[in-house]
Short mmCIF file of C-alpha atoms and ligand atoms in Angstrom, two decimals:
data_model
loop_
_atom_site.label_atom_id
_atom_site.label_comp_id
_atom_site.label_asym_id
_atom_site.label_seq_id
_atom_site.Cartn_x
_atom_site.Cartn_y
_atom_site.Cartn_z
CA UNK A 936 0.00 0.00 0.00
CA UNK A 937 2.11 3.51 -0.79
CA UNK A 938 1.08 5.79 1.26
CA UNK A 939 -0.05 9.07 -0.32
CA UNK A 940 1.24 12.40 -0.40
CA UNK A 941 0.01 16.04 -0.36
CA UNK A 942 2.34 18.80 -1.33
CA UNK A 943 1.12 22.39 -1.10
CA UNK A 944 3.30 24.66 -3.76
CA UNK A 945 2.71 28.00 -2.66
CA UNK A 946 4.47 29.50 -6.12
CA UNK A 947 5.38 33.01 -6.11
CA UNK A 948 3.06 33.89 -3.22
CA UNK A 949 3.29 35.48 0.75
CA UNK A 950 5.54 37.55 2.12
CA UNK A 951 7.84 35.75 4.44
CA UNK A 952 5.74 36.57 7.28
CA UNK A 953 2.46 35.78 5.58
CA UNK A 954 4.03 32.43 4.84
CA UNK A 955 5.23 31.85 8.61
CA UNK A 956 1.10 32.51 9.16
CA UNK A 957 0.18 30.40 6.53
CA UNK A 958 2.46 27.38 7.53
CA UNK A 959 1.76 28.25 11.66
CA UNK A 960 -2.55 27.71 10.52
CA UNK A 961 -1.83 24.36 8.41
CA UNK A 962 0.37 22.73 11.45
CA UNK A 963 -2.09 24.19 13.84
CA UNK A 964 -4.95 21.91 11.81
CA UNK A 965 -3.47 19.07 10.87
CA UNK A 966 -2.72 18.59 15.08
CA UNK A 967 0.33 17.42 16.22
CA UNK A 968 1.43 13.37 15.14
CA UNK A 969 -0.52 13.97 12.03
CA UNK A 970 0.34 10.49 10.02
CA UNK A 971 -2.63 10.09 7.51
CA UNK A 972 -0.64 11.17 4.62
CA UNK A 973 2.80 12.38 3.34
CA UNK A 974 2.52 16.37 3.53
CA UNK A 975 4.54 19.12 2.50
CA UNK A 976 4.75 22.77 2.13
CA UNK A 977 6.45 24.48 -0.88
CA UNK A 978 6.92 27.95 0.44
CA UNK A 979 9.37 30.41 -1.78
CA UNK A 980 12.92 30.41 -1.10
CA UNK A 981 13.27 33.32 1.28
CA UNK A 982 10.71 31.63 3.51
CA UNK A 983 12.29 28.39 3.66
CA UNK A 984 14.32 28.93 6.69
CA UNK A 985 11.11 30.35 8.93
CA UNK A 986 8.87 27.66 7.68
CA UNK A 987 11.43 25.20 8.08
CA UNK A 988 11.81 26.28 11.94
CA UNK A 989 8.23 26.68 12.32
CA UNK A 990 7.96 22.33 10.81
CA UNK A 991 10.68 21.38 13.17
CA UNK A 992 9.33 18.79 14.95
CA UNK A 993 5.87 18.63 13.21
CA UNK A 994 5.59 15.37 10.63
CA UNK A 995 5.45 17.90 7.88
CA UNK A 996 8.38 18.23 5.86
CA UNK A 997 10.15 21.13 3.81
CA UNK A 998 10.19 21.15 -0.03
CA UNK A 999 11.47 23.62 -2.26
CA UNK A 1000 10.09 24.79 -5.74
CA UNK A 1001 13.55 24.19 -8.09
CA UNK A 1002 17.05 23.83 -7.60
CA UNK A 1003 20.09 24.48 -10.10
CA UNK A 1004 22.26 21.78 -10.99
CA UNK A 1005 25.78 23.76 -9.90
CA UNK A 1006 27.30 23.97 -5.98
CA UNK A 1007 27.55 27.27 -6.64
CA UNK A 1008 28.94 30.28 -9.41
CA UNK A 1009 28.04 32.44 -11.16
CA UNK A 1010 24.40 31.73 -12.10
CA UNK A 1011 22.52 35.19 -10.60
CA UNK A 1012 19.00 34.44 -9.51
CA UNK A 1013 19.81 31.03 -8.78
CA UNK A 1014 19.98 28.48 -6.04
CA UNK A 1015 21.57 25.33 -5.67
CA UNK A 1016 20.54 21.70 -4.24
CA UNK A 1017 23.64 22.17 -1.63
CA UNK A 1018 21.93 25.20 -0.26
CA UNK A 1019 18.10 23.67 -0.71
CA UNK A 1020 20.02 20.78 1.44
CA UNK A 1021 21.35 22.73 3.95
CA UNK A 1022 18.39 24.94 5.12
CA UNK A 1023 16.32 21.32 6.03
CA UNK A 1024 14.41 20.68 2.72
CA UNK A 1025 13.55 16.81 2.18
CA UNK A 1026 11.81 17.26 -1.29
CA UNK A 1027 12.54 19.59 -4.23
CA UNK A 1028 9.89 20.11 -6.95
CA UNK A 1029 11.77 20.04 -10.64
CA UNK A 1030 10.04 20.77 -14.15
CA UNK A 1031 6.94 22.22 -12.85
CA UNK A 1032 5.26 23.49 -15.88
CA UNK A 1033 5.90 27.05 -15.27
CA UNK A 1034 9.70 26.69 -15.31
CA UNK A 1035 9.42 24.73 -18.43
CA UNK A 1036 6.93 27.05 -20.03
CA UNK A 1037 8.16 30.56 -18.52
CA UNK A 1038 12.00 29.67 -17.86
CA UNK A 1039 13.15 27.45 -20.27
CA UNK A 1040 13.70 24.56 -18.62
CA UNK A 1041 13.89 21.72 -20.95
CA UNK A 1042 14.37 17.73 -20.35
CA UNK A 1043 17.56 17.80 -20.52
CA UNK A 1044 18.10 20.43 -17.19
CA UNK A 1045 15.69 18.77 -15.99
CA UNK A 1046 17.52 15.82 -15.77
CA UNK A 1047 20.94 17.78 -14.35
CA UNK A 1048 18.39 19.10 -11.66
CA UNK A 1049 17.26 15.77 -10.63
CA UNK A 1050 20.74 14.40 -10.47
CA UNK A 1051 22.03 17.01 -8.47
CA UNK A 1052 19.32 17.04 -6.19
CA UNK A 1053 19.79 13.36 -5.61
CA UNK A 1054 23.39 13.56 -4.99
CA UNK A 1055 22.34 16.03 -2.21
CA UNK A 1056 20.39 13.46 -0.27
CA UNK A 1057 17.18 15.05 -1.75
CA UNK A 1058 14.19 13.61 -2.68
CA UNK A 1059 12.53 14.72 -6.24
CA UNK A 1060 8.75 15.80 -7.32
CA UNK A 1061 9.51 15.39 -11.13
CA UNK A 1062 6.37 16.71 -13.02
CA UNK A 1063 5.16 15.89 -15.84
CA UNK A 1064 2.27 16.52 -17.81
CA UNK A 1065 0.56 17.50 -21.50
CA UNK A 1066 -0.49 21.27 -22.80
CA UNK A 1067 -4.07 21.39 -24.09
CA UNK A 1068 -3.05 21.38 -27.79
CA UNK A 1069 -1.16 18.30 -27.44
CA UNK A 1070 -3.77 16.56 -25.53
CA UNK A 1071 -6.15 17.54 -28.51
CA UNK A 1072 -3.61 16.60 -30.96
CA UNK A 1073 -3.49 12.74 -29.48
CA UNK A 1074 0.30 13.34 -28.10
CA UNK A 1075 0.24 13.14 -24.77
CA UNK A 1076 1.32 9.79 -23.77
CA UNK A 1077 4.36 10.53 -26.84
CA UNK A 1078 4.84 14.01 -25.00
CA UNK A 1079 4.82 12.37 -20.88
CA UNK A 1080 6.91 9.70 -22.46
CA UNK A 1081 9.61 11.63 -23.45
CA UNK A 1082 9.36 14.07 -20.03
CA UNK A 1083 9.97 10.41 -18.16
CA UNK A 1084 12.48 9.16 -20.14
CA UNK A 1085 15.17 11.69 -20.58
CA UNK A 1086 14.12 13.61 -17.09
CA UNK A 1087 15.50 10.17 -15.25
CA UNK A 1088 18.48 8.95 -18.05
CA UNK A 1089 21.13 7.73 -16.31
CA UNK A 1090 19.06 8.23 -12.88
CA UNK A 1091 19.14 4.36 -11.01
CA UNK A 1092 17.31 5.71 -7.94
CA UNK A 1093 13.79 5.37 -8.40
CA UNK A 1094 12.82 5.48 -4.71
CA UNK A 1095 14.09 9.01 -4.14
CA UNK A 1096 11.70 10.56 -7.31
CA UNK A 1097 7.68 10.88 -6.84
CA UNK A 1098 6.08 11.88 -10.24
CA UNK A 1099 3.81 14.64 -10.48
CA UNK A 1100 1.04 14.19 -13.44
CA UNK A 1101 0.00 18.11 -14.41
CA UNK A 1102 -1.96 18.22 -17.18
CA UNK A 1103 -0.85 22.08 -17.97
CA UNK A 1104 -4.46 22.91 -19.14
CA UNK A 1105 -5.74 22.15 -15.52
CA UNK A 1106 -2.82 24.56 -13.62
CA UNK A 1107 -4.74 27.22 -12.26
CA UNK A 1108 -7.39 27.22 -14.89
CA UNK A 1109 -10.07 25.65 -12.54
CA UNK A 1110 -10.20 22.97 -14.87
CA UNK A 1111 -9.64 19.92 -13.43
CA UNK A 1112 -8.72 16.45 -15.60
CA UNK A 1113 -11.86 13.99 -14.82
CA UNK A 1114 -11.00 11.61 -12.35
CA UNK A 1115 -10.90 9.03 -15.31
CA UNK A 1116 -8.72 10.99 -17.43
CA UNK A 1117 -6.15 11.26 -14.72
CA UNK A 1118 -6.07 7.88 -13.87
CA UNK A 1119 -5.61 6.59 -17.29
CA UNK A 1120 -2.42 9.05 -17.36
CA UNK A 1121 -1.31 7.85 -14.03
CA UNK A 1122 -2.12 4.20 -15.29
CA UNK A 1123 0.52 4.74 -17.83
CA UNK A 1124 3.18 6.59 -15.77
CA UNK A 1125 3.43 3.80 -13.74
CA UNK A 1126 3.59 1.33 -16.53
CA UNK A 1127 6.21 2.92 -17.63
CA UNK A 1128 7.88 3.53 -14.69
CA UNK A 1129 7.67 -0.26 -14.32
CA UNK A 1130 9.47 -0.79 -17.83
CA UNK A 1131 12.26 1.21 -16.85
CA UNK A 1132 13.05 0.05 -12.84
CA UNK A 1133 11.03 -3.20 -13.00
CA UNK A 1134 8.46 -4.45 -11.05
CA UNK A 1135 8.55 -3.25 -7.42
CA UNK A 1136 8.92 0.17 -8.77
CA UNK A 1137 6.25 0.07 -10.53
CA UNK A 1138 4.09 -0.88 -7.56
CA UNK A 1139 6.05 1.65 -5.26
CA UNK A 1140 6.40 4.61 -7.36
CA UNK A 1141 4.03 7.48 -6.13
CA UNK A 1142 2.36 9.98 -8.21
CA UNK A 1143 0.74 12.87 -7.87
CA UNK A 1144 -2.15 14.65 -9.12
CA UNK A 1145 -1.75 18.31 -9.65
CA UNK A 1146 -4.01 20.93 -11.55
CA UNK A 1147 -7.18 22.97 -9.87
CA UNK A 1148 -7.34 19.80 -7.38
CA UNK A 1149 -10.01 21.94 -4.37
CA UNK A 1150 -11.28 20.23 -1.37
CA UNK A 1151 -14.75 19.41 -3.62
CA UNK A 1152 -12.97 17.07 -5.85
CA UNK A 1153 -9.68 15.78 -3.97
CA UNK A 1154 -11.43 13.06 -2.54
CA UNK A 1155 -12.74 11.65 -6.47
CA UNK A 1156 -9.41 12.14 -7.76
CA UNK A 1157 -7.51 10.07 -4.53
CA UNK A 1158 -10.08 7.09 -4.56
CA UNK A 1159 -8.56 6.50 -8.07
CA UNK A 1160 -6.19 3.27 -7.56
CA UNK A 1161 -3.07 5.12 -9.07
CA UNK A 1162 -3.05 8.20 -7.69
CA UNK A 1163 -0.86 8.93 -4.85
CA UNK A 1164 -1.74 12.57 -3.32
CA UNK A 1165 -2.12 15.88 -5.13
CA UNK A 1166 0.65 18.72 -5.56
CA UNK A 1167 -1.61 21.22 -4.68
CA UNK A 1168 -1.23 25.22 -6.27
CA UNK A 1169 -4.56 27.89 -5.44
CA UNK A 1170 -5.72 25.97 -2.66
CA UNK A 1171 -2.65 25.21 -0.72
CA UNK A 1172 -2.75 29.07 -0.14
CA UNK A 1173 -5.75 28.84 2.22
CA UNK A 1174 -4.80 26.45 5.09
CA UNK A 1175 -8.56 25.24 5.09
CA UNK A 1176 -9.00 24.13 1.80
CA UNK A 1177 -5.07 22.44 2.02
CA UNK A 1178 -6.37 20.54 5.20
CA UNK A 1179 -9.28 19.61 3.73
CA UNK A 1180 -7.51 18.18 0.27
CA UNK A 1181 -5.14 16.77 2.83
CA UNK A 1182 -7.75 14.95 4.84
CA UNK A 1183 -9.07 13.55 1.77
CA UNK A 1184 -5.92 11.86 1.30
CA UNK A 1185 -5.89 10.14 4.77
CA UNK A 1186 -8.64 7.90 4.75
P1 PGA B 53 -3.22 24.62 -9.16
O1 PGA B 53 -1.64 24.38 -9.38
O2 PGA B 53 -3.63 23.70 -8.03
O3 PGA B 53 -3.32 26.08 -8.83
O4 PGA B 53 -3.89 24.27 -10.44
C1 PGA B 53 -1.09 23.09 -9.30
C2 PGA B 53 0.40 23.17 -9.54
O5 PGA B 53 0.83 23.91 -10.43
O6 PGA B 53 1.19 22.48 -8.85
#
């Protein structure tokens, strides 16, 4: 039985204060030994050291939204899976669909990010997922495919790396894949998954669902035998609606 996990990626949002609130509200009602599910909180990088102080302790654990693939250098605006590391982060989200759409980030640095993160002693939220025109064209197996394959080349450690499927036309759209449309993505994911790493991987491997998931359809989308947990954008901002998405995943 994996046991599922809920990831709230807070984006470009809250002040650090506003994020110490925000994280201070979400411990506050999940209630201390919290175990139902996997949870973390993706806060920007100037917050991670106040949320990671404020999660000290708690069962909820630290994840960052990128990390470059150098130690260090000269690479302005960037920061580096050492540092991620070192300021108590367990997880690091890589090829969100925003740094591939708005950054550049392609397979390929997606793959140096992964490796470097796992070298670190990090664990990886790789996402994945299709635009709407290549969903409409018929691609999107061809396009997830190829996001899978060459993010993980040469990358043996399966156990460290929880996929996140996000369909890119359900990000903060409020359009949400159908529970059956995700699934059948998740379906093959993990089929895939299992071609690559073999068998107990593809029974272990988590994944995610991510796009518009709201506390009115987490619980559909969880009761769907592949998916894992939700990486969680608008509504991880309101420590309600996380909970609630959160809850949905414990039972
Ligand atoms: P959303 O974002 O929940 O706002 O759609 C999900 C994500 O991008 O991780």
């Amino acid at each position: 039985m994996r046991k599922k996990i809920v990831v709230g990626n807070w984006k470009m949002n809250n002040t650090v204060a506003e994020s110490v609130t925000l994280a201070t509200d979400v411990i506050g009602a999940l209630g201390e030994g919290f175990s139902g599910c996997d949870v973390g909180l993706a806060p920007t990088y100037l917050a991670l050291d106040a949320v990671g102080q404020l999660l000290e302790g708690s069962e909820v654990q630290l994840v960052a939204q990128n990390c470059h693939y150098e130690n260090d250098g000269a690479f302005t605006g960037e920061v580096s899976a050492r540092m991620i590391n070192a300021i108590g982060c367990s997880y690091v989200i890589i090829g969100h669909s925003e740094r591939r759409q708005y950054f550049g980030e392609t397979n390929a640095t997606v793959n140096l990010r992964i490796k470097k993160a796992l070298s670190e002693g990090l664990k990886v939220i790789l996402c994945v997922g299709e635009t709407l025109a290549e969903r409409e064209s018929g691609v999107t197996e061809t396009v997830i495919s190829s996001q899978i394959r060459e993010g993980l080349t040469g990358i043996s450690h399966i156990g460290a790396i929880v996929i996140a499927y996000e369909p890119v036309w359900a990000i903060g759209t409020g359009k949400t894949a159908s529970s059956s449309q995700a699934e059948e993505v998740h379906l093959f994911i993990r089929t895939l998954i299992g071609e690559l790493y073999g068998e107990p991987a593809f029974r272990l491997v988590r994944i995610q669902y991510g796009g518009s998931v709201k506390p009115s359809n987490a619980a559909e989308l969880f009761a769907m035998p592949n998916i894992d947990g939700g990486l969680i954008g608008g509504a991880s901002l309101n420590a309600d609606d996380f909970v609630a998405i959160v809850q949905a995943a414990s039972v």
